[in-house]
Structures are given as C-alpha cells and as structure tokens.
C-alpha cells in the first residue's frame, strides 16, 4: 500500500485540512489578483493610488501537497452591479488528488466602497452528497446580524465593523495593501464564532514562476495559538497578485500553491 500523506488510512484528517486550505487560501489568491497586472512598477503605483478599484479576471493555481501536485483551482472575479461583486473558486483534483472525495466550490457576494469591504452572502459546497463542510451564510448589516449554517453549525452571530467571510477577508486585505498598508489583524467568521489573523511584511524576494521571474513582497499570516504560518509571495508589478502561497507547520512545509495562468476579462 502507498505510504505517506495520501494513504486511505490518513485521508480523513488530511482531507479536512486540505478542505480548509482550499476554502480559505485558494480564494485568497482571487482577491489579491483583483487589481490585475499593471505592466510596470510605475503602473502598479498608479493603480495602488486608486484604492478599492477592482478589475474582473480569471486565474489558475496548482496545489502541491507534501511534494505531490494534487489539484488545480480556478478563481474568478466578476462585477455584478455598481459596488456589488461576485468572487468564486472552483477546485478539481489532479493525480493522487483523485483519491480525495472533495470538489470544493465557493462563492462570496460582497460590497466594496471607499469605506471598505462588507460580505453580503457566502456559499460553499464540498462536492460530496453529505456536504459536511458546506456553508450558507447571510450578512444583514442593517440589523447587525449574520445567520445561516456553517459546516453543520447554526450561525447566529452579532456583526461588528470589519467582520469578513472566508473570501471577503482577502478582498479586505487587498484593499489595505493597495493603500500601502498591512493590516495588523483581520477577523473572519468561523462557524458561530470569529477567528483573528495577524499579518506582517517579511521582506522581498525574486522568484521563478510560470509567468517568468517576478519580484515579490513576502507577507505572513498567523492565527494565535496555531503551529501553522502561511506566507504569500505577492507581485507589486502585477497588482499584488500572489504568485506563490505556502503553509508551514513548525519547520515542515505542508502545502504550496503555484500560479499557472492569469488573464483579464
């Protein structure tokens, strides 16, 4: 029998971990690409000055899990009307990834204004008949209340300014980066509670990608009490698109995402 992280005996725990990564971090890439590919650093700076401006796009990334390419995520941002946008992610298995039953699909409807980002609804399915990791949450900002179901848990949560869903939190991060800021913390709904994530800038690095060699700024995200740190290699010359994302548990790399394609609408 095949030994390692994809063996059937270990599949449930790894499936759960991969599902959370796919739900929370593949969509992260979508939001970061939202400003889409200025042609030069000067153009990037000009684009950054237009804080909050988004552009429709489609991109794909390969997931590498403990050294094996196991899935491809297709990410898409569309403008519905005025300040309302639709932000979606669709992941399909590749190679050994076909051993996993999950085919996560996610969608966030959100409102973006000069004041910031507000999620309006969040919907997720995991691709199984049970849909145990699915979610369907509505955000009523007039009433200050979030309701629905998240991974089988009833959501009945008071809202405060700045609360995000799994996808809109990344649009909120993009909004800050495009204004030359790195948010100290961002809050995200997690079942019927909130999780706080801290962000920091770690430095610069030029890396090789399918899009060529690209200069990047490296950011790190961490949830207090977790042994895992996630790092994002973001390309200022491409509107802060992350061309690589990596999660480490202590000193061990668990998974990596590498950009494959990027195109405008």
mmCIF file of C-alpha atoms in Angstrom:
data_model
loop_
_atom_site.group_PDB
_atom_site.id
_atom_site.type_symbol
_atom_site.label_atom_id
_atom_site.label_comp_id
_atom_site.label_asym_id
_atom_site.label_seq_id
_atom_site.Cartn_x
_atom_site.Cartn_y
_atom_site.Cartn_z
ATOM 1 C CA UNK A 1 0.000 0.000 0.000
ATOM 2 C CA UNK A 2 1.136 3.533 -0.749
ATOM 3 C CA UNK A 3 2.653 5.127 2.362
ATOM 4 C CA UNK A 4 2.538 8.825 3.099
ATOM 5 C CA UNK A 5 0.017 11.671 3.443
ATOM 6 C CA UNK A 6 -2.369 10.334 0.797
ATOM 7 C CA UNK A 7 -2.870 6.821 2.176
ATOM 8 C CA UNK A 8 -6.547 5.893 2.756
ATOM 9 C CA UNK A 9 -5.881 5.475 6.483
ATOM 10 C CA UNK A 10 -4.832 9.106 6.765
ATOM 11 C CA UNK A 11 -7.263 10.507 4.235
ATOM 12 C CA UNK A 12 -9.959 11.880 6.622
ATOM 13 C CA UNK A 13 -7.628 14.175 8.591
ATOM 14 C CA UNK A 14 -5.719 15.309 5.518
ATOM 15 C CA UNK A 15 -8.950 15.796 3.582
ATOM 16 C CA UNK A 16 -10.277 18.052 6.326
ATOM 17 C CA UNK A 17 -7.070 20.061 6.439
ATOM 18 C CA UNK A 18 -6.921 20.376 2.652
ATOM 19 C CA UNK A 19 -10.585 21.395 2.527
ATOM 20 C CA UNK A 20 -9.948 24.232 4.951
ATOM 21 C CA UNK A 21 -6.916 25.308 2.960
ATOM 22 C CA UNK A 22 -8.855 25.211 -0.299
ATOM 23 C CA UNK A 23 -11.731 27.125 1.246
ATOM 24 C CA UNK A 24 -9.685 29.837 2.900
ATOM 25 C CA UNK A 25 -6.499 30.209 0.917
ATOM 26 C CA UNK A 26 -7.215 29.444 -2.710
ATOM 27 C CA UNK A 27 -9.844 32.160 -2.668
ATOM 28 C CA UNK A 28 -7.302 34.446 -1.023
ATOM 29 C CA UNK A 29 -5.432 34.447 -4.303
ATOM 30 C CA UNK A 30 -8.527 35.581 -6.116
ATOM 31 C CA UNK A 31 -8.857 38.751 -4.127
ATOM 32 C CA UNK A 32 -5.204 39.607 -4.325
ATOM 33 C CA UNK A 33 -5.307 39.421 -8.111
ATOM 34 C CA UNK A 34 -8.276 41.758 -8.230
ATOM 35 C CA UNK A 35 -6.269 44.761 -9.399
ATOM 36 C CA UNK A 36 -4.796 42.610 -12.215
ATOM 37 C CA UNK A 37 -1.425 43.030 -13.798
ATOM 38 C CA UNK A 38 -0.207 46.586 -14.273
ATOM 39 C CA UNK A 39 2.555 46.464 -16.883
ATOM 40 C CA UNK A 40 5.283 48.125 -14.782
ATOM 41 C CA UNK A 41 6.123 49.223 -11.201
ATOM 42 C CA UNK A 42 5.078 52.757 -12.164
ATOM 43 C CA UNK A 43 1.739 51.471 -13.406
ATOM 44 C CA UNK A 44 1.381 49.447 -10.209
ATOM 45 C CA UNK A 45 1.947 52.550 -8.119
ATOM 46 C CA UNK A 46 -0.650 54.438 -10.156
ATOM 47 C CA UNK A 47 -3.113 51.586 -9.725
ATOM 48 C CA UNK A 48 -2.463 51.487 -5.987
ATOM 49 C CA UNK A 49 -3.413 55.144 -5.779
ATOM 50 C CA UNK A 50 -6.902 54.197 -6.978
ATOM 51 C CA UNK A 51 -7.652 52.347 -3.737
ATOM 52 C CA UNK A 52 -10.615 49.987 -3.845
ATOM 53 C CA UNK A 53 -10.683 49.711 -7.644
ATOM 54 C CA UNK A 54 -11.175 46.131 -8.815
ATOM 55 C CA UNK A 55 -10.949 44.535 -12.263
ATOM 56 C CA UNK A 56 -12.584 41.273 -13.421
ATOM 57 C CA UNK A 57 -10.149 38.393 -14.008
ATOM 58 C CA UNK A 58 -9.611 34.641 -14.100
ATOM 59 C CA UNK A 59 -6.576 32.759 -12.770
ATOM 60 C CA UNK A 60 -5.467 29.203 -12.038
ATOM 61 C CA UNK A 61 -3.136 27.700 -9.435
ATOM 62 C CA UNK A 62 -1.672 24.244 -8.850
ATOM 63 C CA UNK A 63 -1.842 22.787 -5.333
ATOM 64 C CA UNK A 64 1.242 20.853 -4.185
ATOM 65 C CA UNK A 65 0.606 18.714 -1.107
ATOM 66 C CA UNK A 66 3.739 17.276 0.559
ATOM 67 C CA UNK A 67 5.525 17.371 -2.803
ATOM 68 C CA UNK A 68 2.692 15.975 -4.991
ATOM 69 C CA UNK A 69 0.559 18.074 -7.370
ATOM 70 C CA UNK A 70 -2.985 17.149 -6.344
ATOM 71 C CA UNK A 71 -5.406 19.858 -7.544
ATOM 72 C CA UNK A 72 -5.971 22.916 -9.724
ATOM 73 C CA UNK A 73 -8.046 25.879 -8.528
ATOM 74 C CA UNK A 74 -9.764 28.234 -10.970
ATOM 75 C CA UNK A 75 -10.522 31.632 -9.478
ATOM 76 C CA UNK A 76 -12.804 34.296 -10.897
ATOM 77 C CA UNK A 77 -13.886 37.817 -10.001
ATOM 78 C CA UNK A 78 -16.915 39.431 -11.658
ATOM 79 C CA UNK A 79 -18.670 42.743 -11.144
ATOM 80 C CA UNK A 80 -22.404 42.253 -10.722
ATOM 81 C CA UNK A 81 -23.645 45.848 -10.468
ATOM 82 C CA UNK A 82 -22.165 49.049 -9.048
ATOM 83 C CA UNK A 83 -20.490 48.299 -5.719
ATOM 84 C CA UNK A 84 -21.512 44.609 -5.744
ATOM 85 C CA UNK A 85 -19.037 41.922 -6.820
ATOM 86 C CA UNK A 86 -19.098 38.113 -7.050
ATOM 87 C CA UNK A 87 -15.983 36.247 -6.069
ATOM 88 C CA UNK A 88 -15.734 32.471 -6.718
ATOM 89 C CA UNK A 89 -13.391 29.479 -6.597
ATOM 90 C CA UNK A 90 -13.644 26.009 -8.153
ATOM 91 C CA UNK A 91 -11.097 23.270 -7.365
ATOM 92 C CA UNK A 92 -10.621 19.979 -9.241
ATOM 93 C CA UNK A 93 -8.289 17.085 -8.330
ATOM 94 C CA UNK A 94 -5.223 16.038 -10.286
ATOM 95 C CA UNK A 95 -3.122 12.864 -9.946
ATOM 96 C CA UNK A 96 -3.190 11.454 -6.421
ATOM 97 C CA UNK A 97 -5.691 14.163 -5.534
ATOM 98 C CA UNK A 98 -8.350 11.995 -7.164
ATOM 99 C CA UNK A 99 -8.214 9.855 -4.003
ATOM 100 C CA UNK A 100 -9.932 12.705 -2.164
ATOM 101 C CA UNK A 101 -13.753 12.984 -2.342
ATOM 102 C CA UNK A 102 -13.827 16.796 -2.108
ATOM 103 C CA UNK A 103 -14.544 19.147 -5.033
ATOM 104 C CA UNK A 104 -14.885 22.487 -3.197
ATOM 105 C CA UNK A 105 -16.838 25.323 -4.822
ATOM 106 C CA UNK A 106 -17.171 28.691 -3.110
ATOM 107 C CA UNK A 107 -18.859 31.997 -3.792
ATOM 108 C CA UNK A 108 -18.972 35.298 -1.944
ATOM 109 C CA UNK A 109 -21.201 38.226 -2.855
ATOM 110 C CA UNK A 110 -19.720 41.378 -1.395
ATOM 111 C CA UNK A 111 -19.944 45.141 -1.400
ATOM 112 C CA UNK A 112 -16.820 47.285 -1.900
ATOM 113 C CA UNK A 113 -16.894 51.025 -1.188
ATOM 114 C CA UNK A 114 -14.365 53.691 -0.240
ATOM 115 C CA UNK A 115 -15.137 52.787 3.386
ATOM 116 C CA UNK A 116 -14.135 49.158 2.962
ATOM 117 C CA UNK A 117 -15.409 45.645 2.231
ATOM 118 C CA UNK A 118 -18.643 44.087 3.504
ATOM 119 C CA UNK A 119 -19.689 40.478 2.742
ATOM 120 C CA UNK A 120 -23.369 40.126 1.825
ATOM 121 C CA UNK A 121 -23.572 36.343 1.438
ATOM 122 C CA UNK A 122 -21.222 33.368 1.477
ATOM 123 C CA UNK A 123 -21.948 29.935 -0.030
ATOM 124 C CA UNK A 124 -19.707 26.859 -0.123
ATOM 125 C CA UNK A 125 -20.103 23.206 -1.119
ATOM 126 C CA UNK A 126 -17.500 20.466 -0.679
ATOM 127 C CA UNK A 127 -18.625 18.321 -3.623
ATOM 128 C CA UNK A 128 -19.972 15.410 -1.551
ATOM 129 C CA UNK A 129 -23.587 14.371 -1.014
ATOM 130 C CA UNK A 130 -23.310 14.996 2.735
ATOM 131 C CA UNK A 131 -21.735 18.447 2.216
ATOM 132 C CA UNK A 132 -20.443 18.385 5.796
ATOM 133 C CA UNK A 133 -18.018 21.217 5.081
ATOM 134 C CA UNK A 134 -20.526 23.377 3.234
ATOM 135 C CA UNK A 135 -21.741 26.814 4.293
ATOM 136 C CA UNK A 136 -24.608 29.183 3.542
ATOM 137 C CA UNK A 137 -24.400 32.459 5.472
ATOM 138 C CA UNK A 138 -26.207 35.809 5.044
ATOM 139 C CA UNK A 139 -24.852 39.087 6.424
ATOM 140 C CA UNK A 140 -27.509 41.688 7.355
ATOM 141 C CA UNK A 141 -25.519 44.860 8.052
ATOM 142 C CA UNK A 142 -28.626 46.977 8.696
ATOM 143 C CA UNK A 143 -29.640 44.628 11.504
ATOM 144 C CA UNK A 144 -26.008 43.910 12.519
ATOM 145 C CA UNK A 145 -26.507 40.154 12.345
ATOM 146 C CA UNK A 146 -25.156 37.092 10.481
ATOM 147 C CA UNK A 147 -27.291 33.956 10.102
ATOM 148 C CA UNK A 148 -27.241 30.623 8.308
ATOM 149 C CA UNK A 149 -25.290 27.353 8.520
ATOM 150 C CA UNK A 150 -21.514 26.816 8.516
ATOM 151 C CA UNK A 151 -20.126 23.243 8.450
ATOM 152 C CA UNK A 152 -23.309 21.933 10.077
ATOM 153 C CA UNK A 153 -23.323 24.588 12.820
ATOM 154 C CA UNK A 154 -26.133 27.143 13.048
ATOM 155 C CA UNK A 155 -24.859 30.702 12.658
ATOM 156 C CA UNK A 156 -26.493 33.332 14.880
ATOM 157 C CA UNK A 157 -23.825 35.952 15.317
ATOM 158 C CA UNK A 158 -23.828 39.708 16.057
ATOM 159 C CA UNK A 159 -21.827 41.650 13.471
ATOM 160 C CA UNK A 160 -19.224 44.270 14.175
ATOM 161 C CA UNK A 161 -17.445 46.514 11.720
ATOM 162 C CA UNK A 162 -14.796 44.677 9.701
ATOM 163 C CA UNK A 163 -16.099 41.094 10.082
ATOM 164 C CA UNK A 164 -15.459 39.077 6.890
ATOM 165 C CA UNK A 165 -16.231 35.668 5.396
ATOM 166 C CA UNK A 166 -13.653 33.178 4.068
ATOM 167 C CA UNK A 167 -13.315 35.039 0.765
ATOM 168 C CA UNK A 168 -14.144 38.677 1.532
ATOM 169 C CA UNK A 169 -11.399 38.778 4.156
ATOM 170 C CA UNK A 170 -8.922 38.635 1.318
ATOM 171 C CA UNK A 171 -10.588 41.493 -0.523
ATOM 172 C CA UNK A 172 -10.262 43.437 2.734
ATOM 173 C CA UNK A 173 -6.555 42.606 2.784
ATOM 174 C CA UNK A 174 -6.176 43.690 -0.837
ATOM 175 C CA UNK A 175 -7.952 46.947 -0.016
ATOM 176 C CA UNK A 176 -5.344 47.643 2.683
ATOM 177 C CA UNK A 177 -2.341 46.677 0.542
ATOM 178 C CA UNK A 178 -3.491 48.905 -2.291
ATOM 179 C CA UNK A 179 -3.399 51.796 0.158
ATOM 180 C CA UNK A 180 0.165 50.960 1.175
ATOM 181 C CA UNK A 181 -0.839 49.354 4.471
ATOM 182 C CA UNK A 182 -0.550 45.910 6.040
ATOM 183 C CA UNK A 183 -3.454 45.265 8.426
ATOM 184 C CA UNK A 184 -2.336 44.206 11.875
ATOM 185 C CA UNK A 185 -5.366 41.916 12.257
ATOM 186 C CA UNK A 186 -8.399 40.745 10.288
ATOM 187 C CA UNK A 187 -11.442 38.889 11.669
ATOM 188 C CA UNK A 188 -13.197 36.046 9.855
ATOM 189 C CA UNK A 189 -16.406 34.195 10.650
ATOM 190 C CA UNK A 190 -15.754 30.548 11.626
ATOM 191 C CA UNK A 191 -18.915 28.579 12.329
ATOM 192 C CA UNK A 192 -20.646 30.614 15.071
ATOM 193 C CA UNK A 193 -17.551 32.477 16.205
ATOM 194 C CA UNK A 194 -14.751 34.687 14.903
ATOM 195 C CA UNK A 195 -11.075 33.950 14.259
ATOM 196 C CA UNK A 196 -8.470 36.717 14.296
ATOM 197 C CA UNK A 197 -5.461 36.629 11.961
ATOM 198 C CA UNK A 198 -2.356 38.809 12.238
ATOM 199 C CA UNK A 199 -0.346 39.866 9.167
ATOM 200 C CA UNK A 200 3.212 41.085 8.774
ATOM 201 C CA UNK A 201 5.589 42.019 5.973
ATOM 202 C CA UNK A 202 8.699 39.792 5.945
ATOM 203 C CA UNK A 203 10.781 41.205 3.073
ATOM 204 C CA UNK A 204 11.323 40.942 -0.682
ATOM 205 C CA UNK A 205 12.344 38.075 -2.973
ATOM 206 C CA UNK A 206 12.622 37.451 -6.734
ATOM 207 C CA UNK A 207 11.276 34.014 -7.629
ATOM 208 C CA UNK A 208 10.805 31.876 -10.763
ATOM 209 C CA UNK A 209 7.196 31.212 -11.817
ATOM 210 C CA UNK A 210 5.222 30.043 -14.861
ATOM 211 C CA UNK A 211 4.825 33.754 -15.626
ATOM 212 C CA UNK A 212 8.620 34.281 -15.547
ATOM 213 C CA UNK A 213 10.915 35.657 -12.853
ATOM 214 C CA UNK A 214 8.976 38.076 -10.691
ATOM 215 C CA UNK A 215 9.899 40.462 -7.884
ATOM 216 C CA UNK A 216 7.694 39.842 -4.858
ATOM 217 C CA UNK A 217 6.977 41.109 -1.369
ATOM 218 C CA UNK A 218 6.510 38.340 1.209
ATOM 219 C CA UNK A 219 3.696 38.572 3.757
ATOM 220 C CA UNK A 220 2.948 36.131 6.591
ATOM 221 C CA UNK A 221 -0.373 35.327 8.273
ATOM 222 C CA UNK A 222 -0.869 33.603 11.633
ATOM 223 C CA UNK A 223 -3.732 32.702 13.971
ATOM 224 C CA UNK A 224 -2.691 32.945 17.625
ATOM 225 C CA UNK A 225 -2.163 29.526 19.168
ATOM 226 C CA UNK A 226 -1.751 27.736 15.831
ATOM 227 C CA UNK A 227 1.547 25.985 14.904
ATOM 228 C CA UNK A 228 0.980 26.953 11.245
ATOM 229 C CA UNK A 229 2.138 30.072 9.382
ATOM 230 C CA UNK A 230 1.033 30.912 5.850
ATOM 231 C CA UNK A 231 3.243 33.017 3.565
ATOM 232 C CA UNK A 232 2.273 34.856 0.374
ATOM 233 C CA UNK A 233 4.721 35.957 -2.354
ATOM 234 C CA UNK A 234 2.872 38.984 -3.806
ATOM 235 C CA UNK A 235 3.932 40.758 -7.009
ATOM 236 C CA UNK A 236 3.565 44.567 -6.799
ATOM 237 C CA UNK A 237 4.093 44.876 -10.574
ATOM 238 C CA UNK A 238 1.029 42.660 -11.066
ATOM 239 C CA UNK A 239 -1.269 44.450 -8.645
ATOM 240 C CA UNK A 240 -0.062 42.388 -5.667
ATOM 241 C CA UNK A 241 -1.092 39.084 -7.226
ATOM 242 C CA UNK A 242 0.352 36.278 -5.064
ATOM 243 C CA UNK A 243 2.416 34.062 -7.348
ATOM 244 C CA UNK A 244 3.145 31.575 -4.582
ATOM 245 C CA UNK A 245 1.454 30.646 -1.293
ATOM 246 C CA UNK A 246 2.982 28.263 1.261
ATOM 247 C CA UNK A 247 1.867 26.870 4.604
ATOM 248 C CA UNK A 248 4.349 25.522 7.133
ATOM 249 C CA UNK A 249 3.680 23.673 10.357
ATOM 250 C CA UNK A 250 6.661 24.493 12.552
ATOM 251 C CA UNK A 251 9.583 23.810 10.148
ATOM 252 C CA UNK A 252 7.740 21.464 7.748
ATOM 253 C CA UNK A 253 6.105 22.675 4.501
ATOM 254 C CA UNK A 254 2.615 21.132 4.297
ATOM 255 C CA UNK A 255 1.400 22.587 1.001
ATOM 256 C CA UNK A 256 2.241 25.138 -1.678
ATOM 257 C CA UNK A 257 0.213 26.892 -4.384
ATOM 258 C CA UNK A 258 1.930 27.999 -7.596
ATOM 259 C CA UNK A 259 0.390 30.292 -10.199
ATOM 260 C CA UNK A 260 -0.199 28.774 -13.658
ATOM 261 C CA UNK A 261 -2.240 31.304 -15.660
ATOM 262 C CA UNK A 262 -3.588 34.828 -15.291
ATOM 263 C CA UNK A 263 -5.851 36.724 -17.673
ATOM 264 C CA UNK A 264 -8.176 39.701 -17.618
ATOM 265 C CA UNK A 265 -11.834 39.708 -18.516
#
